[in-house]
Coordinates of C-alpha atoms in Angstrom, one line a residue:
M1 CA 38.2 33.2 -7.9
T2 CA 34.8 34.8 -7.5
D3 CA 32.8 34.7 -4.3
N4 CA 30.3 32.3 -5.8
E5 CA 33.1 29.9 -7.0
S6 CA 34.6 30.1 -3.5
F7 CA 31.2 29.3 -1.9
L8 CA 30.8 26.3 -4.1
K9 CA 34.3 25.0 -3.6
T10 CA 33.8 25.1 0.2
A11 CA 30.4 23.4 0.0
R12 CA 31.7 20.6 -2.2
Q13 CA 34.7 20.1 0.1
V14 CA 32.5 19.8 3.2
I15 CA 30.3 17.2 1.5
T16 CA 33.3 15.3 0.1
D17 CA 34.9 15.2 3.6
E18 CA 31.7 14.0 5.2
A19 CA 31.2 11.3 2.5
R20 CA 34.7 10.0 2.9
A21 CA 34.2 9.9 6.7
L22 CA 31.0 7.8 6.2
D23 CA 33.0 5.3 4.2
V24 CA 35.5 5.1 7.0
L25 CA 32.7 4.6 9.5
A26 CA 31.1 1.8 7.4
E27 CA 34.5 0.0 7.2
S28 CA 35.0 0.3 11.0
L29 CA 31.8 -1.3 12.1
G30 CA 32.4 -4.6 13.9
E31 CA 31.2 -6.8 16.7
D32 CA 30.4 -3.9 19.0
F33 CA 27.7 -2.7 16.6
A34 CA 26.2 -6.2 16.5
E35 CA 26.4 -6.4 20.3
A36 CA 24.5 -3.1 20.6
V37 CA 21.7 -4.4 18.3
Q38 CA 21.4 -7.6 20.3
L39 CA 21.3 -5.7 23.6
I40 CA 18.4 -3.6 22.3
L41 CA 16.6 -6.6 20.9
Q42 CA 16.8 -8.4 24.2
A43 CA 15.7 -5.4 26.3
P44 CA 12.1 -5.7 27.7
G45 CA 11.9 -2.0 28.0
R46 CA 12.7 1.0 25.9
I47 CA 15.9 2.6 24.6
I48 CA 16.6 6.0 26.2
I49 CA 18.7 8.4 24.2
S50 CA 20.6 11.2 25.8
G51 CA 23.2 13.8 24.8
I52 CA 23.9 17.5 25.2
G53 CA 24.4 20.2 22.5
K54 CA 24.7 19.0 19.0
S55 CA 24.8 15.4 20.3
G56 CA 21.4 16.1 21.9
H57 CA 20.0 17.3 18.6
I58 CA 21.2 14.2 16.8
G59 CA 19.9 12.1 19.8
H60 CA 16.4 13.5 19.3
K61 CA 16.4 12.4 15.7
I62 CA 17.8 8.9 16.5
A63 CA 15.1 8.5 19.2
A64 CA 12.4 9.5 16.7
T65 CA 13.7 7.2 14.0
L66 CA 13.9 4.2 16.4
A67 CA 10.4 4.9 17.7
S68 CA 8.9 5.1 14.2
T69 CA 10.5 1.9 13.1
G70 CA 9.3 -0.4 15.8
T71 CA 11.9 0.2 18.6
P72 CA 10.2 2.0 21.5
A73 CA 12.5 4.9 22.3
Y74 CA 12.5 8.5 23.7
F75 CA 15.0 11.2 24.4
V76 CA 15.9 12.3 27.9
H77 CA 17.8 15.6 28.3
P78 CA 20.8 15.0 30.6
A79 CA 20.3 18.2 32.5
E80 CA 16.7 17.5 33.1
A81 CA 17.6 13.9 34.1
S82 CA 19.5 15.4 37.1
H83 CA 16.3 17.2 38.2
G84 CA 13.8 14.3 38.2
D85 CA 13.8 12.9 34.8
L86 CA 16.0 10.0 35.9
G87 CA 12.6 8.6 37.1
M88 CA 11.9 8.0 33.4
V89 CA 14.6 5.4 33.2
S90 CA 14.0 2.0 34.7
K91 CA 15.3 -1.6 34.8
G92 CA 14.7 -3.3 31.5
D93 CA 15.6 -0.1 29.6
V94 CA 18.8 0.5 27.6
V95 CA 20.5 3.8 27.6
L96 CA 22.3 5.2 24.6
A97 CA 24.5 8.1 25.7
I98 CA 26.0 10.3 23.0
S99 CA 29.0 12.5 23.4
N100 CA 31.7 13.1 20.7
S101 CA 34.3 13.9 23.4
G102 CA 32.9 11.4 25.8
E103 CA 33.4 13.9 28.6
A104 CA 30.2 15.9 28.7
P105 CA 29.7 16.7 32.4
E106 CA 25.9 16.9 32.0
L107 CA 25.9 13.1 31.4
A108 CA 27.6 12.3 34.7
N109 CA 24.4 11.7 36.8
L110 CA 22.8 9.6 34.1
L111 CA 25.9 7.4 33.7
A112 CA 26.1 7.0 37.5
F113 CA 22.4 6.1 37.6
T114 CA 22.8 3.3 35.0
R115 CA 25.8 1.9 36.9
R116 CA 24.0 2.0 40.2
F117 CA 20.9 0.2 39.0
G118 CA 22.4 -2.2 36.5
I119 CA 20.9 -0.5 33.4
P120 CA 22.8 -1.4 30.2
L121 CA 24.7 1.5 28.8
I122 CA 25.7 2.0 25.1
G123 CA 28.3 4.7 24.6
L124 CA 28.5 6.6 21.3
S125 CA 31.7 8.6 21.0
S126 CA 34.8 9.2 19.0
K127 CA 37.1 8.9 22.1
P128 CA 37.6 5.3 23.2
E129 CA 39.5 6.3 26.3
S130 CA 36.9 8.8 27.5
T131 CA 34.8 8.6 30.7
L132 CA 31.7 7.7 28.7
M133 CA 33.3 4.8 26.9
K134 CA 35.0 3.5 30.0
Q135 CA 31.7 3.3 31.8
A136 CA 29.7 1.9 28.8
D137 CA 28.9 -1.8 28.5
V138 CA 28.9 -1.6 24.7
H139 CA 30.9 0.9 22.6
L140 CA 29.8 2.5 19.3
L141 CA 32.9 4.2 18.2
I142 CA 32.8 6.8 15.4
P143 CA 36.1 7.6 13.7
S144 CA 37.9 10.7 15.0
L145 CA 38.4 12.6 11.7
G146 CA 38.2 16.2 12.7
E147 CA 35.5 18.5 11.5
A148 CA 34.7 19.9 8.0
C149 CA 35.6 23.5 9.2
G150 CA 39.2 22.5 9.2
F151 CA 40.0 23.6 12.8
G152 CA 37.9 21.1 14.7
M153 CA 35.4 23.4 16.3
V154 CA 32.2 23.2 14.2
P155 CA 30.4 19.8 14.7
S156 CA 29.9 18.6 11.2
I157 CA 31.7 15.4 10.3
S158 CA 31.2 14.1 13.9
T159 CA 27.4 14.8 13.8
T160 CA 27.0 13.3 10.4
L161 CA 28.8 10.1 11.6
T162 CA 26.6 10.0 14.8
L163 CA 23.5 10.4 12.8
A164 CA 24.5 7.7 10.4
M165 CA 25.3 5.4 13.3
G166 CA 21.8 6.0 14.6
D167 CA 20.2 5.3 11.3
A168 CA 22.2 2.1 11.0
L169 CA 21.0 0.9 14.4
A170 CA 17.4 1.7 13.6
I171 CA 17.3 0.0 10.2
A172 CA 19.2 -3.0 11.4
L173 CA 16.6 -3.4 14.2
M174 CA 13.8 -2.8 11.8
K175 CA 14.9 -5.4 9.3
Y176 CA 15.5 -8.0 12.1
R177 CA 11.9 -7.4 13.3
D178 CA 10.6 -7.7 9.7
F179 CA 9.0 -4.3 10.0
K180 CA 6.7 -3.9 7.0
P181 CA 5.3 -0.8 5.2
E182 CA 1.9 -1.3 6.9
D183 CA 3.6 -1.3 10.3
F184 CA 5.5 1.9 9.3
R185 CA 2.2 3.5 8.3
A186 CA 0.8 3.0 11.8
F187 CA 3.4 5.4 13.1
H188 CA 3.1 7.8 10.1
P189 CA -0.6 8.4 9.5
G190 CA -0.3 12.0 8.4
G191 CA 1.3 13.9 5.6
K192 CA 2.7 12.7 2.3
L193 CA 4.3 9.6 3.9
G194 CA 1.0 8.6 5.4
A195 CA -0.7 8.9 2.0
R196 CA 1.9 6.8 0.3
L197 CA 1.4 4.1 2.8
S198 CA -2.4 4.1 2.7
T199 CA -3.9 0.9 1.6
V200 CA -6.7 0.4 -0.9
Q201 CA -8.9 -0.7 2.0
D202 CA -8.3 2.6 3.8
L203 CA -9.7 4.6 0.8
M204 CA -12.2 2.4 -1.0
H205 CA -16.0 2.8 -1.1
T206 CA -18.0 -0.1 0.2
G207 CA -21.5 -1.4 0.9
A208 CA -24.4 0.5 -0.6
A209 CA -22.0 2.9 -2.3
L210 CA -20.9 0.2 -4.7
P211 CA -22.3 0.4 -8.3
L212 CA -23.2 -3.3 -8.8
V213 CA -25.8 -4.9 -11.1
A214 CA -26.6 -8.5 -11.9
A215 CA -25.6 -10.0 -15.3
D216 CA -29.2 -10.2 -16.5
T217 CA -30.1 -6.6 -15.6
P218 CA -31.4 -4.6 -18.5
M219 CA -29.1 -1.8 -19.5
S220 CA -31.8 0.8 -18.5
G221 CA -31.3 -0.4 -14.9
A222 CA -27.5 -0.3 -15.3
L223 CA -27.6 3.3 -16.5
I224 CA -29.6 4.3 -13.5
E225 CA -27.1 2.6 -11.2
I226 CA -24.1 4.3 -12.9
S227 CA -25.8 7.7 -12.7
Q228 CA -26.9 7.3 -9.0
K229 CA -23.6 6.0 -7.7
G230 CA -21.6 8.7 -9.6
F231 CA -18.4 6.7 -10.4
G232 CA -19.0 6.4 -14.1
V233 CA -18.8 2.6 -14.0
A234 CA -20.9 -0.4 -12.8
G235 CA -19.7 -3.8 -11.8
V236 CA -21.5 -6.8 -13.2
T237 CA -22.0 -9.8 -10.9
D238 CA -22.7 -13.4 -11.9
A239 CA -25.3 -15.8 -10.2
K240 CA -22.8 -16.4 -7.3
G241 CA -22.2 -12.8 -6.7
R242 CA -18.7 -12.8 -8.2
L243 CA -17.5 -9.8 -10.2
A244 CA -17.8 -11.0 -13.8
G245 CA -17.3 -7.8 -15.6
I246 CA -17.5 -4.0 -15.7
I247 CA -19.4 -1.4 -17.7
T248 CA -17.6 1.8 -18.5
D249 CA -18.3 4.8 -20.8
G250 CA -16.2 3.1 -23.4
D251 CA -18.5 0.0 -23.3
L252 CA -21.6 2.3 -23.6
R253 CA -20.2 4.0 -26.7
R254 CA -19.3 0.6 -28.4
H255 CA -22.8 -0.7 -27.8
M256 CA -24.7 2.5 -28.5
D257 CA -26.8 1.0 -31.3
G258 CA -29.7 -0.7 -29.5
L259 CA -28.1 -0.2 -26.1
L260 CA -31.4 -0.3 -24.2
D261 CA -32.4 -3.6 -25.7
K262 CA -29.3 -5.3 -24.2
T263 CA -28.5 -6.8 -20.8
T264 CA -25.4 -5.8 -18.8
E265 CA -23.8 -9.2 -19.7
E266 CA -24.0 -8.3 -23.4
V267 CA -22.3 -4.9 -22.9
M268 CA -19.8 -5.5 -20.1
T269 CA -16.0 -6.0 -20.4
Q270 CA -15.2 -9.4 -19.0
N271 CA -12.4 -10.0 -16.5
P272 CA -11.8 -6.4 -15.5
T273 CA -8.6 -5.2 -13.8
T274 CA -9.0 -5.4 -10.0
I275 CA -6.9 -4.9 -6.9
S276 CA -6.8 -6.5 -3.5
P277 CA -7.9 -4.5 -0.4
G278 CA -4.4 -4.9 1.2
A279 CA -2.5 -3.4 -1.6
L280 CA -1.0 0.0 -1.3
A281 CA -3.1 2.8 -2.7
E282 CA 0.1 4.0 -4.5
E283 CA 0.1 0.7 -6.4
A284 CA -3.6 1.3 -7.4
V285 CA -2.6 4.7 -8.8
A286 CA 0.1 3.1 -10.9
I287 CA -2.4 0.5 -12.3
M288 CA -4.9 3.1 -13.1
N289 CA -2.3 5.2 -14.9
D290 CA -1.0 2.2 -16.9
H291 CA -4.5 1.1 -18.0
K292 CA -5.7 4.7 -18.5
I293 CA -8.7 4.1 -16.2
T294 CA -10.2 6.0 -13.3
S295 CA -11.7 3.2 -11.1
L296 CA -10.7 -0.1 -9.8
F297 CA -13.0 -2.7 -8.2
V298 CA -11.5 -4.2 -5.1
V299 CA -11.6 -8.0 -5.0
D300 CA -10.1 -10.1 -2.2
P301 CA -8.6 -13.3 -3.6
D302 CA -9.8 -15.1 -0.5
A303 CA -13.4 -13.8 -0.8
A304 CA -14.6 -16.0 -3.7
G305 CA -14.2 -13.2 -6.3
Q306 CA -16.8 -10.9 -4.8
A307 CA -16.3 -7.2 -5.1
Q308 CA -15.6 -5.7 -1.7
G309 CA -15.1 -2.1 -2.7
L310 CA -14.4 0.5 -5.4
L311 CA -11.4 2.8 -5.5
H312 CA -11.6 5.9 -7.7
I313 CA -8.7 8.0 -8.8
H314 CA -10.2 11.0 -7.0
D315 CA -10.0 9.1 -3.7
C316 CA -6.2 8.9 -4.2
L317 CA -5.8 12.5 -5.3
R318 CA -7.7 13.6 -2.2
V319 CA -5.0 12.2 0.1
G320 CA -2.1 13.5 -2.0
L321 CA -1.4 10.5 -4.4
G322 CA -1.4 10.6 -8.1

């Protein structure tokens, strides 16, 4: 066997072992998991995550996932807790302490603090008879299946299971709270994820920037409006101010003969494709791609058909969509 073949064999075995362990974890979940979710939902305060070593690294991620999905949470390092950070934990909070062995000495002061002040404690460990699990009010037990290294010393299977348990908690809480994409975006305004969760209203042009003309406007006036606003289109409004049509470069080409003798109503395409202001910008990109257009007028169904904005494909590209 070559070195490369050996590397691949080992890597595949690690991933297979971890995948099988996740199946065991999924089958093992029971009332304790539901009780942990209920405990967090009923808490008026926050959930405090703590752990040392690899458990601490996983704890940081669990805290971040909870906080970004509607469950206020933060990580407290157990060693720092013994030097003043216990003041960050108060009545109304819930503590989630993580230790694969359940015997991490650094957690001792935090566990004692929760018992002294009646703060609910959720223990996450693979050892049901450990100190942590004996002290805990609710037990999140991960299967004790060894580690992928084969000699039980390199946290791998155990950390994967711990991370999965944290994700399961966060998403169960998120779904119960009916946490929506627009809520998620409030915690993720930056980067690619923020762009994907941008709404049309976040990106659209409004007010004086809108290229709008009345239905009886001569085409000479419409051409000036199209040129000045710079979107390559103009919306046509009826007597009640509703968006009745749109003029694009395609319409101009189709009516080139005697164009300046016509009104916008004679040239426009009726019933143009529109989008609501609350729709995701990603949806708008899909519509523009499907219809092979570069602009969408934004019409709120509850606003009597009036154009509230215009979204151009360049606005979406600018934030990383498209």
